[in-house]
Structures are given as structure tokens and as C-alpha cells.
PDB file of C-alpha atoms in Angstrom:
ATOM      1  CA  UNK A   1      15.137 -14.789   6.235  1.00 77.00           C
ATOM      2  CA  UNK A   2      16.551 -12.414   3.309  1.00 83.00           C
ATOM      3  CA  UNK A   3      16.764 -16.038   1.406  1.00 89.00           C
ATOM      4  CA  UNK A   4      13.347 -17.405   2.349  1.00 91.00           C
ATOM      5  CA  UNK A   5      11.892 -14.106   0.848  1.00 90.00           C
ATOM      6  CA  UNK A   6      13.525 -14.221  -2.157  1.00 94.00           C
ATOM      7  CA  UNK A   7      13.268 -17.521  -2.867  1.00 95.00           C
ATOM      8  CA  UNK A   8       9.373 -17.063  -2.710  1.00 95.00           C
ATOM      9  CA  UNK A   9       8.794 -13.826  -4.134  1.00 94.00           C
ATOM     10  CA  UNK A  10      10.709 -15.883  -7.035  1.00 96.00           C
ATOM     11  CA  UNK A  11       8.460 -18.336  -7.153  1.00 97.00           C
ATOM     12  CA  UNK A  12       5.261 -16.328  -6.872  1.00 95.00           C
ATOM     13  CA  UNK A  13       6.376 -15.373 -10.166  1.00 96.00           C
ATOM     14  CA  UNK A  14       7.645 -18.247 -11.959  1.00 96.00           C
ATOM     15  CA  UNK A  15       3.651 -19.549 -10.959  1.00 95.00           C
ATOM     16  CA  UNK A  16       2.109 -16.818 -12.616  1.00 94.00           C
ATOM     17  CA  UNK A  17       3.891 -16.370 -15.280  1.00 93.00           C
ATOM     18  CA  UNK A  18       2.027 -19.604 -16.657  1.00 91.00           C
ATOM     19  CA  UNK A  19      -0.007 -18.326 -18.841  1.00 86.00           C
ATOM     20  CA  UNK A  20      -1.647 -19.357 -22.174  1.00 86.00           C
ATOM     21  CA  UNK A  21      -2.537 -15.502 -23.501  1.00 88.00           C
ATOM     22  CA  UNK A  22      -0.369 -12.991 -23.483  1.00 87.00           C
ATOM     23  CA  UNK A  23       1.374 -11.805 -20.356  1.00 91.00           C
ATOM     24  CA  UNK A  24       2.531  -7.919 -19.147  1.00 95.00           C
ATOM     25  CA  UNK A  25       2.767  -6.211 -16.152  1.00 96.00           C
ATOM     26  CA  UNK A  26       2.231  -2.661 -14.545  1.00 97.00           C
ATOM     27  CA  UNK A  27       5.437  -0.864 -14.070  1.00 96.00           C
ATOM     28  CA  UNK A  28       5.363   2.187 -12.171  1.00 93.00           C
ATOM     29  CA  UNK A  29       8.563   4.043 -10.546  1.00 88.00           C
ATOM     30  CA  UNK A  30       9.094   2.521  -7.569  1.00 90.00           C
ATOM     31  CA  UNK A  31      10.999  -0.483  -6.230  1.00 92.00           C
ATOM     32  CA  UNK A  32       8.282  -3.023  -5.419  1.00 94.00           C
ATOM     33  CA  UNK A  33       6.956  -3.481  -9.420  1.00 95.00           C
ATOM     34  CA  UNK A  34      10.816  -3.232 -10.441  1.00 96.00           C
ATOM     35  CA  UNK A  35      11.631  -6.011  -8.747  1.00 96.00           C
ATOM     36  CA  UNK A  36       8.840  -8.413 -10.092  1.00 96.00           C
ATOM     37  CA  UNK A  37       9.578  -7.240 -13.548  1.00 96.00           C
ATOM     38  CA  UNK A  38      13.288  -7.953 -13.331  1.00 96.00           C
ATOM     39  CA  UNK A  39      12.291 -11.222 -11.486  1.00 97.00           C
ATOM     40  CA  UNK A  40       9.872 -12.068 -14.400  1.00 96.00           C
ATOM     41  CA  UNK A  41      12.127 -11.295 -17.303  1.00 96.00           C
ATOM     42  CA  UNK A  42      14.506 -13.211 -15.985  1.00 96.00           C
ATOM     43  CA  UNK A  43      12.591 -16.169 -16.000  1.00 96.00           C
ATOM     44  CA  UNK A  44      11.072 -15.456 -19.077  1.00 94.00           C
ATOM     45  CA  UNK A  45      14.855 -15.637 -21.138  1.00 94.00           C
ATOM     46  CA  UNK A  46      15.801 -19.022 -19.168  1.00 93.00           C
ATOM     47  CA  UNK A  47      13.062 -20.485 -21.759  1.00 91.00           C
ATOM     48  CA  UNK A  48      13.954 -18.588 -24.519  1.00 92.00           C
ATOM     49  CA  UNK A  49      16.955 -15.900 -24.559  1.00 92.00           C
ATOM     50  CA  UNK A  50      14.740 -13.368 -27.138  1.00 92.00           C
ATOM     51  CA  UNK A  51      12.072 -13.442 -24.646  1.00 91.00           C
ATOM     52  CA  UNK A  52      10.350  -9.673 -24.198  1.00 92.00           C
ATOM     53  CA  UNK A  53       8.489  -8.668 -20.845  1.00 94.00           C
ATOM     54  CA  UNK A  54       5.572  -6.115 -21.914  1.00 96.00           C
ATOM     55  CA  UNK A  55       5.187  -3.492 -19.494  1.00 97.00           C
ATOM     56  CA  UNK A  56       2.850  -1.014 -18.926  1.00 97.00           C
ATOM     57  CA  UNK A  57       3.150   2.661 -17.055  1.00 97.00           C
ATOM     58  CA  UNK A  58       1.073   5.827 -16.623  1.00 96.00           C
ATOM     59  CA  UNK A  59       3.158   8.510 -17.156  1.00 96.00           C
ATOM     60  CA  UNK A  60       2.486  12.475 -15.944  1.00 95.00           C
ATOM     61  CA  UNK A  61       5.513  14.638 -17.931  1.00 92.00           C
ATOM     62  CA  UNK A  62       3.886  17.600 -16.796  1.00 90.00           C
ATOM     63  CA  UNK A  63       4.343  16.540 -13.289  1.00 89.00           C
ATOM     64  CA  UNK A  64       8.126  17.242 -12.697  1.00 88.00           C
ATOM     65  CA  UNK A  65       9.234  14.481 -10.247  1.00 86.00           C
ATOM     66  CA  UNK A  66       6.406  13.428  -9.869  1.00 86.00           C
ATOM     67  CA  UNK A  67       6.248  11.572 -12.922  1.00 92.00           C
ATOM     68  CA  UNK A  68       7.292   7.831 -12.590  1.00 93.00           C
ATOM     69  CA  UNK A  69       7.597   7.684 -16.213  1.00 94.00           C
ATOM     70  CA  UNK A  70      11.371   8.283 -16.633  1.00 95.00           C
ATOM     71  CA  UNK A  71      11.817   5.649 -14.149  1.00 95.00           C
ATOM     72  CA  UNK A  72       9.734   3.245 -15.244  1.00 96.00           C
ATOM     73  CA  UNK A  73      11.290   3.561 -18.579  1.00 96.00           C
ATOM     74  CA  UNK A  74      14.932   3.161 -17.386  1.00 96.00           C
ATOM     75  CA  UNK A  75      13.519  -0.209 -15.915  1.00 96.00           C
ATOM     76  CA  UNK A  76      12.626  -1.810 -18.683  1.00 96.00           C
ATOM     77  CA  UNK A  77      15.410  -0.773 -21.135  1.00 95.00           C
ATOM     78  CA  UNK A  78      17.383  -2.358 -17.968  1.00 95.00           C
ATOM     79  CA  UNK A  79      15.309  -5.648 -18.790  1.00 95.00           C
ATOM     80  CA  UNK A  80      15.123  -5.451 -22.429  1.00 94.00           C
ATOM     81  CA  UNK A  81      11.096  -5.024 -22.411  1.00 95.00           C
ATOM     82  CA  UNK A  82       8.728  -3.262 -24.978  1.00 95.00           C
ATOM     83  CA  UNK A  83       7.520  -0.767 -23.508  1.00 95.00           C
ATOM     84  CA  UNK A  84       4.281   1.168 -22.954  1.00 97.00           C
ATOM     85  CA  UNK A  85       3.449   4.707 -21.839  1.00 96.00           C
ATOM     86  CA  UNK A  86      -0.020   6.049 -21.192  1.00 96.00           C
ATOM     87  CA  UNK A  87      -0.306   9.403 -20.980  1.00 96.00           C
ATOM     88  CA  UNK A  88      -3.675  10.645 -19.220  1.00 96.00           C
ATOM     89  CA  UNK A  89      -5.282  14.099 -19.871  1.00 95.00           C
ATOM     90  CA  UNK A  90      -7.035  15.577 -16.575  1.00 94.00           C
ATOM     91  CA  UNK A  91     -10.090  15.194 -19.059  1.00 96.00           C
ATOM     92  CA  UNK A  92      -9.557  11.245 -19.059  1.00 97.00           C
ATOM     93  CA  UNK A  93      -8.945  10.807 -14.802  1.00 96.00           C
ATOM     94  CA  UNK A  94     -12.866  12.699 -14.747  1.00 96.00           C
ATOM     95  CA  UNK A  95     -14.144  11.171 -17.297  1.00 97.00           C
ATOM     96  CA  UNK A  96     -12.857   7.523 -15.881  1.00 97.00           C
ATOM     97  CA  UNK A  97     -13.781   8.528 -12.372  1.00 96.00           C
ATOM     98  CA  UNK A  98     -17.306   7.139 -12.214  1.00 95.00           C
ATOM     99  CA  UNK A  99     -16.747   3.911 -14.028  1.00 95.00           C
ATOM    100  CA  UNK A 100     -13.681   3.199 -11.705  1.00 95.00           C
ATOM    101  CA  UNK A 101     -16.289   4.291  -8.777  1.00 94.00           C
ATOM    102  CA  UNK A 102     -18.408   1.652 -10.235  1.00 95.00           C
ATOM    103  CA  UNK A 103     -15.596  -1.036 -10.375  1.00 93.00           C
ATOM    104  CA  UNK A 104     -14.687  -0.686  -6.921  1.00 90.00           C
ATOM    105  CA  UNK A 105     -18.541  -0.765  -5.472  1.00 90.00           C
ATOM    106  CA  UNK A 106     -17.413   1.967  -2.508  1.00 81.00           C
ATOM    107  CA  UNK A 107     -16.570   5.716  -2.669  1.00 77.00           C
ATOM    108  CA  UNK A 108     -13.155   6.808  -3.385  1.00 78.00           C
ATOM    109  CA  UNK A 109     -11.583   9.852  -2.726  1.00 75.00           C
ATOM    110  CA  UNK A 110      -8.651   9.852  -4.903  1.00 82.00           C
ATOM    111  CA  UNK A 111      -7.770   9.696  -8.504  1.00 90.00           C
ATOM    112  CA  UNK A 112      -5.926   5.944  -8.181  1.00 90.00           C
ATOM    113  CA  UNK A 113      -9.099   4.037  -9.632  1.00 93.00           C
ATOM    114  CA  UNK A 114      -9.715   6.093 -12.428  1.00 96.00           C
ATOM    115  CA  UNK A 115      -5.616   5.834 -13.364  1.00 95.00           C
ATOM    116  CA  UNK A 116      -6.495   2.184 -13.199  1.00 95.00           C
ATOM    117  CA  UNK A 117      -9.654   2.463 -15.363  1.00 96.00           C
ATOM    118  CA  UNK A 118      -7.510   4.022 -17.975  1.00 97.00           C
ATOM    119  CA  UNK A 119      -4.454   1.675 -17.925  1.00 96.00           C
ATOM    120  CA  UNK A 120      -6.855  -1.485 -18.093  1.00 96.00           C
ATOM    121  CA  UNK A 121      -8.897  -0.448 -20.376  1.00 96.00           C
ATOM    122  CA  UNK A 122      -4.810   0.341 -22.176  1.00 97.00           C
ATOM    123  CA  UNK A 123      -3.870  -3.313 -22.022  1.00 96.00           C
ATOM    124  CA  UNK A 124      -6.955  -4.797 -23.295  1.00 95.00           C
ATOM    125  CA  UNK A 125      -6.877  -2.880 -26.106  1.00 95.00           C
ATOM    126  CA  UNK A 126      -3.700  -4.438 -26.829  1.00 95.00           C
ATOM    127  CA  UNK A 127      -4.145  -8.033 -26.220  1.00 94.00           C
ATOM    128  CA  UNK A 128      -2.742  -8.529 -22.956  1.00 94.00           C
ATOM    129  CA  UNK A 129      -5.132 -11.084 -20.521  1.00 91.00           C
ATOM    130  CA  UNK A 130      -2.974 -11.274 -17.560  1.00 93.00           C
ATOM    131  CA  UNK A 131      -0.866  -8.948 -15.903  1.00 95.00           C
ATOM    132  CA  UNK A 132       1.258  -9.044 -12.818  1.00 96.00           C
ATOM    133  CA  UNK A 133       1.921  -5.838 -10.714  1.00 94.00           C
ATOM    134  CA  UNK A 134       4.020  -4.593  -7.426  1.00 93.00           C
ATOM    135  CA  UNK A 135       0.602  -3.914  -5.630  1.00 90.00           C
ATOM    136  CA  UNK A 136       0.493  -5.079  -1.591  1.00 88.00           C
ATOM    137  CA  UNK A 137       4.185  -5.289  -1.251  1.00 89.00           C
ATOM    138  CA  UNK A 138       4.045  -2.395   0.989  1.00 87.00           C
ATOM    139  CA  UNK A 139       1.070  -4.442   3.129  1.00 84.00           C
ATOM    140  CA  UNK A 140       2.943  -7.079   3.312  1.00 86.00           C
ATOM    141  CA  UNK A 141       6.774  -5.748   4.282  1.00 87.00           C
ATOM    142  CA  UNK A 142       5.569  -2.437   6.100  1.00 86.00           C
ATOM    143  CA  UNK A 143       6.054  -0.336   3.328  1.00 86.00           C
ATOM    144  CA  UNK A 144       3.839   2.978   4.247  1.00 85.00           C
ATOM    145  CA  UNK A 145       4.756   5.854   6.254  1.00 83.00           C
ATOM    146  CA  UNK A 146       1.952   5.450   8.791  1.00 84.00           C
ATOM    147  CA  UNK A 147       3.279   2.195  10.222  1.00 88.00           C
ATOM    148  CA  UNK A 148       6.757   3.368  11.193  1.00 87.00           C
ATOM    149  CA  UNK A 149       5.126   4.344  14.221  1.00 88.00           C
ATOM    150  CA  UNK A 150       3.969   0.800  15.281  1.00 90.00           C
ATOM    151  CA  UNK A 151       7.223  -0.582  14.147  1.00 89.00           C
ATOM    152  CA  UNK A 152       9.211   1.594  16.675  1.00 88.00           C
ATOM    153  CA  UNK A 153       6.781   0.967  19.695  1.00 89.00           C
ATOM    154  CA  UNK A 154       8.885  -2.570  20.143  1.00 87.00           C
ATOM    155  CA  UNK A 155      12.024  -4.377  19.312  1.00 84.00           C
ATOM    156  CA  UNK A 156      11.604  -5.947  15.777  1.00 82.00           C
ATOM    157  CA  UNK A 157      12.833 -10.294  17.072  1.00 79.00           C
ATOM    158  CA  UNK A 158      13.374 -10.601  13.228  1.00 78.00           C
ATOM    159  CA  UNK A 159      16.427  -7.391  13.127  1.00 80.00           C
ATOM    160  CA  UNK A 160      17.513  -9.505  16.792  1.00 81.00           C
ATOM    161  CA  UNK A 161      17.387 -13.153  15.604  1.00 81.00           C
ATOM    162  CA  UNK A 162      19.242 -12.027  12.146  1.00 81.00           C
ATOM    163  CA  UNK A 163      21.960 -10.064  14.475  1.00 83.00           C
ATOM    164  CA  UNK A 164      21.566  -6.175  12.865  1.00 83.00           C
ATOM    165  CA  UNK A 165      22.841  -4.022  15.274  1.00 84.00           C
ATOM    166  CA  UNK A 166      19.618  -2.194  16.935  1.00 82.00           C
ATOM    167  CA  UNK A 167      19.315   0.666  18.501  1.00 82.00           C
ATOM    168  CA  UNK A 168      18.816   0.264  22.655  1.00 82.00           C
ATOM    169  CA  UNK A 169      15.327   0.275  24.271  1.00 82.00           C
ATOM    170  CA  UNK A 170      15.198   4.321  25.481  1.00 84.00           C
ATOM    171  CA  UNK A 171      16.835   5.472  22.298  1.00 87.00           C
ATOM    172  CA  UNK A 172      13.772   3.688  20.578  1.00 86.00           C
ATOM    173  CA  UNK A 173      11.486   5.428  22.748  1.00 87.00           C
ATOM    174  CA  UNK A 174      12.686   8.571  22.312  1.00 89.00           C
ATOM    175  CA  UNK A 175      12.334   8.459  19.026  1.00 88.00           C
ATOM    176  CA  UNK A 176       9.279   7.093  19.215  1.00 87.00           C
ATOM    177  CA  UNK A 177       8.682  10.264  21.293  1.00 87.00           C
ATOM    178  CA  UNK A 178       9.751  12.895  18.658  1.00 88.00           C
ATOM    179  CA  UNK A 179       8.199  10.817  15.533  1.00 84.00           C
ATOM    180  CA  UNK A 180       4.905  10.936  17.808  1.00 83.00           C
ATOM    181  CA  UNK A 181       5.362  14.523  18.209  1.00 83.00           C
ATOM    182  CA  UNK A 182       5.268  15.845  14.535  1.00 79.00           C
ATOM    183  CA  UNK A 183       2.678  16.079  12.334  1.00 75.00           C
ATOM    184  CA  UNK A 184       0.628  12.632  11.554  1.00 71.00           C
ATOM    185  CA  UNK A 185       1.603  11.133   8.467  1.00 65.00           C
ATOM    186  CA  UNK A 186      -1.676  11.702   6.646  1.00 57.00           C
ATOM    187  CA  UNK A 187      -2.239  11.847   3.227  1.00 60.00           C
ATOM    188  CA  UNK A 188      -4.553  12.394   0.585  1.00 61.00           C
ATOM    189  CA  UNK A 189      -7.057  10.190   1.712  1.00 66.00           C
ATOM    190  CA  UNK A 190      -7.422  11.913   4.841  1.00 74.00           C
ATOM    191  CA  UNK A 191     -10.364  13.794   5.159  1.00 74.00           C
ATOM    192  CA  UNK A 192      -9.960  14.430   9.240  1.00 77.00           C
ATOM    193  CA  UNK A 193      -7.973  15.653  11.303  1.00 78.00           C
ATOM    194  CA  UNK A 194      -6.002  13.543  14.271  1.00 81.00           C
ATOM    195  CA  UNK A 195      -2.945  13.371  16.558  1.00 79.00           C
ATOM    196  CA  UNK A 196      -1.440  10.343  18.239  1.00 79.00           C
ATOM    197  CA  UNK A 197      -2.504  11.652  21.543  1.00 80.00           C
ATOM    198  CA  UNK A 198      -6.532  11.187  21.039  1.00 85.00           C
ATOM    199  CA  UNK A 199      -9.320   8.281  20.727  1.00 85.00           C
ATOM    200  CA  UNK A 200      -7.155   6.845  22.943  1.00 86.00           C
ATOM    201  CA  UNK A 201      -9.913   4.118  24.188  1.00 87.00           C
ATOM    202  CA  UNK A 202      -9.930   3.116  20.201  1.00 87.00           C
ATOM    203  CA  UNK A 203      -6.026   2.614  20.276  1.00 87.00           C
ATOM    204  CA  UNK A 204      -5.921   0.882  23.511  1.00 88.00           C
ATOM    205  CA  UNK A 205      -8.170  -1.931  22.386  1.00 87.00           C
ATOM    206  CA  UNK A 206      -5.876  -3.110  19.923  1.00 87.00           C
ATOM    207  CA  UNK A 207      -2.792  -2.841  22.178  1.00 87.00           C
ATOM    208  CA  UNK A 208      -2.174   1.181  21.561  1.00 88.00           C
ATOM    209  CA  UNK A 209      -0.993   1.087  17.742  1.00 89.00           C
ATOM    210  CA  UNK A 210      -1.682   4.308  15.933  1.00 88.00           C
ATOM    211  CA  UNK A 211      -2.017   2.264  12.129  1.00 87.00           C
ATOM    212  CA  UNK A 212      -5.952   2.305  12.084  1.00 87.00           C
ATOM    213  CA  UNK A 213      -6.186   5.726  13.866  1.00 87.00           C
ATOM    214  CA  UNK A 214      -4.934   6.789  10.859  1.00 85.00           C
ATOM    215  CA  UNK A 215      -7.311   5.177   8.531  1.00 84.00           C
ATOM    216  CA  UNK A 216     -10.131   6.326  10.732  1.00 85.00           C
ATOM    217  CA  UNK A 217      -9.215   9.894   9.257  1.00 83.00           C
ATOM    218  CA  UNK A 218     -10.606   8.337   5.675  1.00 79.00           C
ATOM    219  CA  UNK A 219     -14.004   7.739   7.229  1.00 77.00           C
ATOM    220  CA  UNK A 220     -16.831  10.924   7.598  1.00 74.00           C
ATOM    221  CA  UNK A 221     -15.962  13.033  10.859  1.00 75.00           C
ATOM    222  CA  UNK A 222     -18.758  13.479  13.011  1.00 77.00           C
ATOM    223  CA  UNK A 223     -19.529  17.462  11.298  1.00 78.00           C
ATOM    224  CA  UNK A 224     -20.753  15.934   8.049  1.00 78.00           C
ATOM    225  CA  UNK A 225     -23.876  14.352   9.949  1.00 81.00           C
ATOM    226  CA  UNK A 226     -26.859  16.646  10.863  1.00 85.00           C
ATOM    227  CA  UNK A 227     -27.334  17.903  14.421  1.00 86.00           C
ATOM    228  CA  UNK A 228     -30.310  15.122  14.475  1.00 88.00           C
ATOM    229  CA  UNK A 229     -28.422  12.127  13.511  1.00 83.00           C
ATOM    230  CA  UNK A 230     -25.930  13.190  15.878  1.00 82.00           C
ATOM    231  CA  UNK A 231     -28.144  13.732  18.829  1.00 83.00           C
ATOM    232  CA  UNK A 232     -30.510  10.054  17.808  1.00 82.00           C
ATOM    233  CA  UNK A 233     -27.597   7.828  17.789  1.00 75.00           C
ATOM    234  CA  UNK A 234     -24.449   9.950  18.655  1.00 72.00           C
ATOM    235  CA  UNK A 235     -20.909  10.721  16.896  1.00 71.00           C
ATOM    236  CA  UNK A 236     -18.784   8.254  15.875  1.00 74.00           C
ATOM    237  CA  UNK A 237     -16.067   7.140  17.651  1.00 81.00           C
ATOM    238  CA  UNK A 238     -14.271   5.740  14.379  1.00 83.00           C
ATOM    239  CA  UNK A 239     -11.086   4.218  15.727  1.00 88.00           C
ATOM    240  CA  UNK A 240     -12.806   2.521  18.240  1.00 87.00           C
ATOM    241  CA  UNK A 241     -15.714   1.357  15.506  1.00 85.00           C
ATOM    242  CA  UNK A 242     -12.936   0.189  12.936  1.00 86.00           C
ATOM    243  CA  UNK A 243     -11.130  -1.726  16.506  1.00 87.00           C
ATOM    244  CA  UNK A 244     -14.440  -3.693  18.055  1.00 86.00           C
ATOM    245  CA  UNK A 245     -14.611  -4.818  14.278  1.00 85.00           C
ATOM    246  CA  UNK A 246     -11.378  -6.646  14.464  1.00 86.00           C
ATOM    247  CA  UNK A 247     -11.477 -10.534  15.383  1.00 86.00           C
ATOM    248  CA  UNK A 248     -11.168 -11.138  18.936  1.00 88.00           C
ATOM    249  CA  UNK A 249      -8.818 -13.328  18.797  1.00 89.00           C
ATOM    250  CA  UNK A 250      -6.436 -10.218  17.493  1.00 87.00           C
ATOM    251  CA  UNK A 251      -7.271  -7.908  19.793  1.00 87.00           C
ATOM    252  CA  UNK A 252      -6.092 -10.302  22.516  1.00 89.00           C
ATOM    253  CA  UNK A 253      -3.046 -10.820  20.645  1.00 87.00           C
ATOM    254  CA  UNK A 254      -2.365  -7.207  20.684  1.00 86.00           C
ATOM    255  CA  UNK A 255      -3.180  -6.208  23.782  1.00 86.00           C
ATOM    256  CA  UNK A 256      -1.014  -9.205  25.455  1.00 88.00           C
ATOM    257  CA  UNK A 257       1.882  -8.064  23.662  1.00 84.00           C
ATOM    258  CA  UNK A 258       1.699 -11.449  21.592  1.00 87.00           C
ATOM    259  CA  UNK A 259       2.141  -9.631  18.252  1.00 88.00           C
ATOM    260  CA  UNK A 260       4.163  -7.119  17.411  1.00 90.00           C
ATOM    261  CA  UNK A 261       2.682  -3.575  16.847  1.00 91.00           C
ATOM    262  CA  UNK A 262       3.837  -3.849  13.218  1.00 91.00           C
ATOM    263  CA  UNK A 263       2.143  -6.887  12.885  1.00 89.00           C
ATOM    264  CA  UNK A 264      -1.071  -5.770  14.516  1.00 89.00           C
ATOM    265  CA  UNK A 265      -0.930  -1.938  12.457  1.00 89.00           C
ATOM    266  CA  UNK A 266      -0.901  -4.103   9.122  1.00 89.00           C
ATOM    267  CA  UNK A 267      -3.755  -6.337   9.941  1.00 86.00           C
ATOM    268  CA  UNK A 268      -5.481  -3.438  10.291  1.00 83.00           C
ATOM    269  CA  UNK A 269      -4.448  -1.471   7.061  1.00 78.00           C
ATOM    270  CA  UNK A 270      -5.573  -5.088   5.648  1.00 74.00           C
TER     271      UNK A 270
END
């Protein structure tokens, strides 16, 4: 399995790296855009050994650790790319906050677009017309905090066919138990609070998971609406709303125990 995932994360690069305009890519701190850009450089010097990866990061040095720039620029100088840092003032995340509002055609309640805005904006100035990124790695392998909950609520058959020693069913429970029992892993999105222990007839439609309980916290609670609205059609019930919108097909799935809860918490986050 380790194999099959390399071998196509490797070639979802090799195919995009054909490109007939200049190529760069977003480098931030972590582990998921490190890995494409090492993967990409790579490739890059089996065609010609002097070949340079351009990368581009948004760096905070008045954040502390915080501040992926360090990071990001001990990557590249790891891969022998030229490197770019971007360097936002509060001044440019406000200024950049309505266009990236206007990009995204929804409300946003963090600073990410406008960080975007400002990078983009960055590369085109430069020349670059393609550029390959890290982003969805963490839908695709699990990545946020939020689904560790759903991952623990069964035995993972990939750990089992692969032979990783796991731990037994009540030890998995019980820590199911005490993860359950601290504080939700919300974050800055969250504009509600929520425990693991309420809109339980949202959860149980889609087999119990807590992954979209979560990202009902995102969504207006019930208080923002006037006392008319409320009493005309009633509070929402957003975990069950953001469930009956999930194909039926799914929801059987996950309610049959066909699907793993991991499985069904990142359809959800999807």
C-alpha cells in the first residue's frame, strides 16, 4: 500500500509538471507541500541536472513559531530551489479580504483567502502560470485533528491487512472514551459551541461519526436568527441538515457499518 501511494503521488506530479509556461509551487512548513516539492525537483533534474524548482511561501517573522517561513526555507535550500518569501502586513490580509471574499463566492471567516489573494497575485507578478501545492493531502490521508475521532471508532483493515501491530478492541474504546471526553477539537472556524455527546439524531444518520458535527459549528447557531424566524420555521438542527444532504447511498453505507468511520468523516469534510 506504502508503494501504491508513492508510486502515484509520483506520478501526479511527473503529469503536471508538463507545462509550457513557467512552473512553481506553494511551499509552506509542513510535510504535505515538502513532499511534492522534493518529488517535483527531482523529476525536474532527471531532464536536466541545473534544473531549479521556484517556490513560493508566506512568511510571518513576527509570529514566533508560528511562522512557516524558516521551514519552508530549509526545504528548498534542501532541493536547490530559488526561493520566494512574501511577507504580508496586517494592512495587506484587510485590504485582500474582500477580493478573496469575492474569489471564493461564500463568506469566510478566516484570514486563509486573503493569504491566498496576496501570494497569487505574488506569482503572477512574476511570471509563473502554473503552480502545484500540498493542498487536500490532509482530505485525502486523514490529516486533521477532528477525524481522529472517527478513525478510532473501528479497526483501520488497512493497519490489519499490512500486519502493524494494533492496539486490541477495548483499549481502542477506551481511548475513544477519554479522546471523546476532552474538549472538541475546534478551531478557528468554529463559531459554536458543541460536545460529542449532542445532536445525536444528526450523528446517528450517518452511522454516529462526530467529523460533520464539527463542521456544523462553522454554520450560524440558532441565536443569530430573530425570535420570528425562529418561531416561523424553527432552529436549525445543523448536523442533521448537513447529514439528510448526504447521498443516500452513503448514509446506508455508514450506518451498515460498510465504510469505515474515517471514510464516512472525510466524505463529509469533502
Amino acid at each position: 500500500m506504502i508503494d501504491g501511494v508513492r508510486e502515484r503521488l509520483v506520478e501526479a506530479v511527473r503529469l503536471r509538471l508538463r507545462s509550457d509556461v513557467p512552473l512553481g509551487l506553494y511551499l509552506s512548513g509542513g510535510i504535505d507541500s515538502a513532499a511534492v516539492a522534493g518529488i517535483a525537483a527531482s523529476l525536474l533534474k532527471e531532464k536536466d541536472p541545473d534544473a531549479k524548482l521556484a517556490t513560493f511561501t508566506l512568511a510571518f517573522p513576527q509570529s514566533g513559531v508560528l511562522d512557516e517561513g524558516p521551514i519552508a526555507r530549509r526545504m528548498a535550500a534542501t532541493i536547490g530551489a530559488d526561493v520566494h518569501m512574501i511577507e504580508p502586513t496586517e494592512t495587506d490580509l484587510v485590504e485582500n479580504f474582500e477580493p478573496a471574499v469575492w474569489h471564493a463566492e461564500q463568506p469566510t471567516l478566516t484570514l486563509h483567502g486573503a493569504g491566498k489573494v496576496i501570494l497569487s497575485k505574488f506569482v503572477r507578478e512574476q511570471g509563473y502560470k502554473v503552480i502545484l501545492s500540498g493542498e487536500g493531502s490532509d482530505e485525502v490521508f486523514g490529516g486533521y485533528s477532528f477525524l481522529l475521532l472517527d478513525y478510532l471508532r473501528d479497526t483501520d483493515p488497512a493497519s490489519v491487512s499490512l500486519g502493524f501491530p494494533l492496539p486490541a478492541k477495548d483499549e481502542l474504546d477506551m481511548y475513544l472514551k477519554t479522546v471523546e471526553a476532552m474538549k472538541p477539537p475546534q478551531d478557528h472556524v468554529s463559531i459554536s459551541n458543541m460536545s460529542f455527546t449532542d445532536a445525536t439524531m444528526g450523528r446517528d444518520m450517518y452511522g454516529g461519526i462526530s467529523t460533520h458535527r464539527v463542521w456544523a459549528t462553522s454554520s450560524p447557531p440558532p441565536d443569530l436568527f430573530t425570535a420570528e424566524v425562529l418561531q416561523k420555521v424553527g432552529g436549525p438542527e445543523l448536523t442533521q441538515i448537513i447529514a439528510e444532504g448526504f447521498d443516500a447511498r452513503a448514509r446506508e453505507k455508514a450506518i451498515t457499518g460498510q465504510w469505515h468511520p474515517l471514510h464516512m468523516g472525510l466524505v463529509s469534510a469533502s
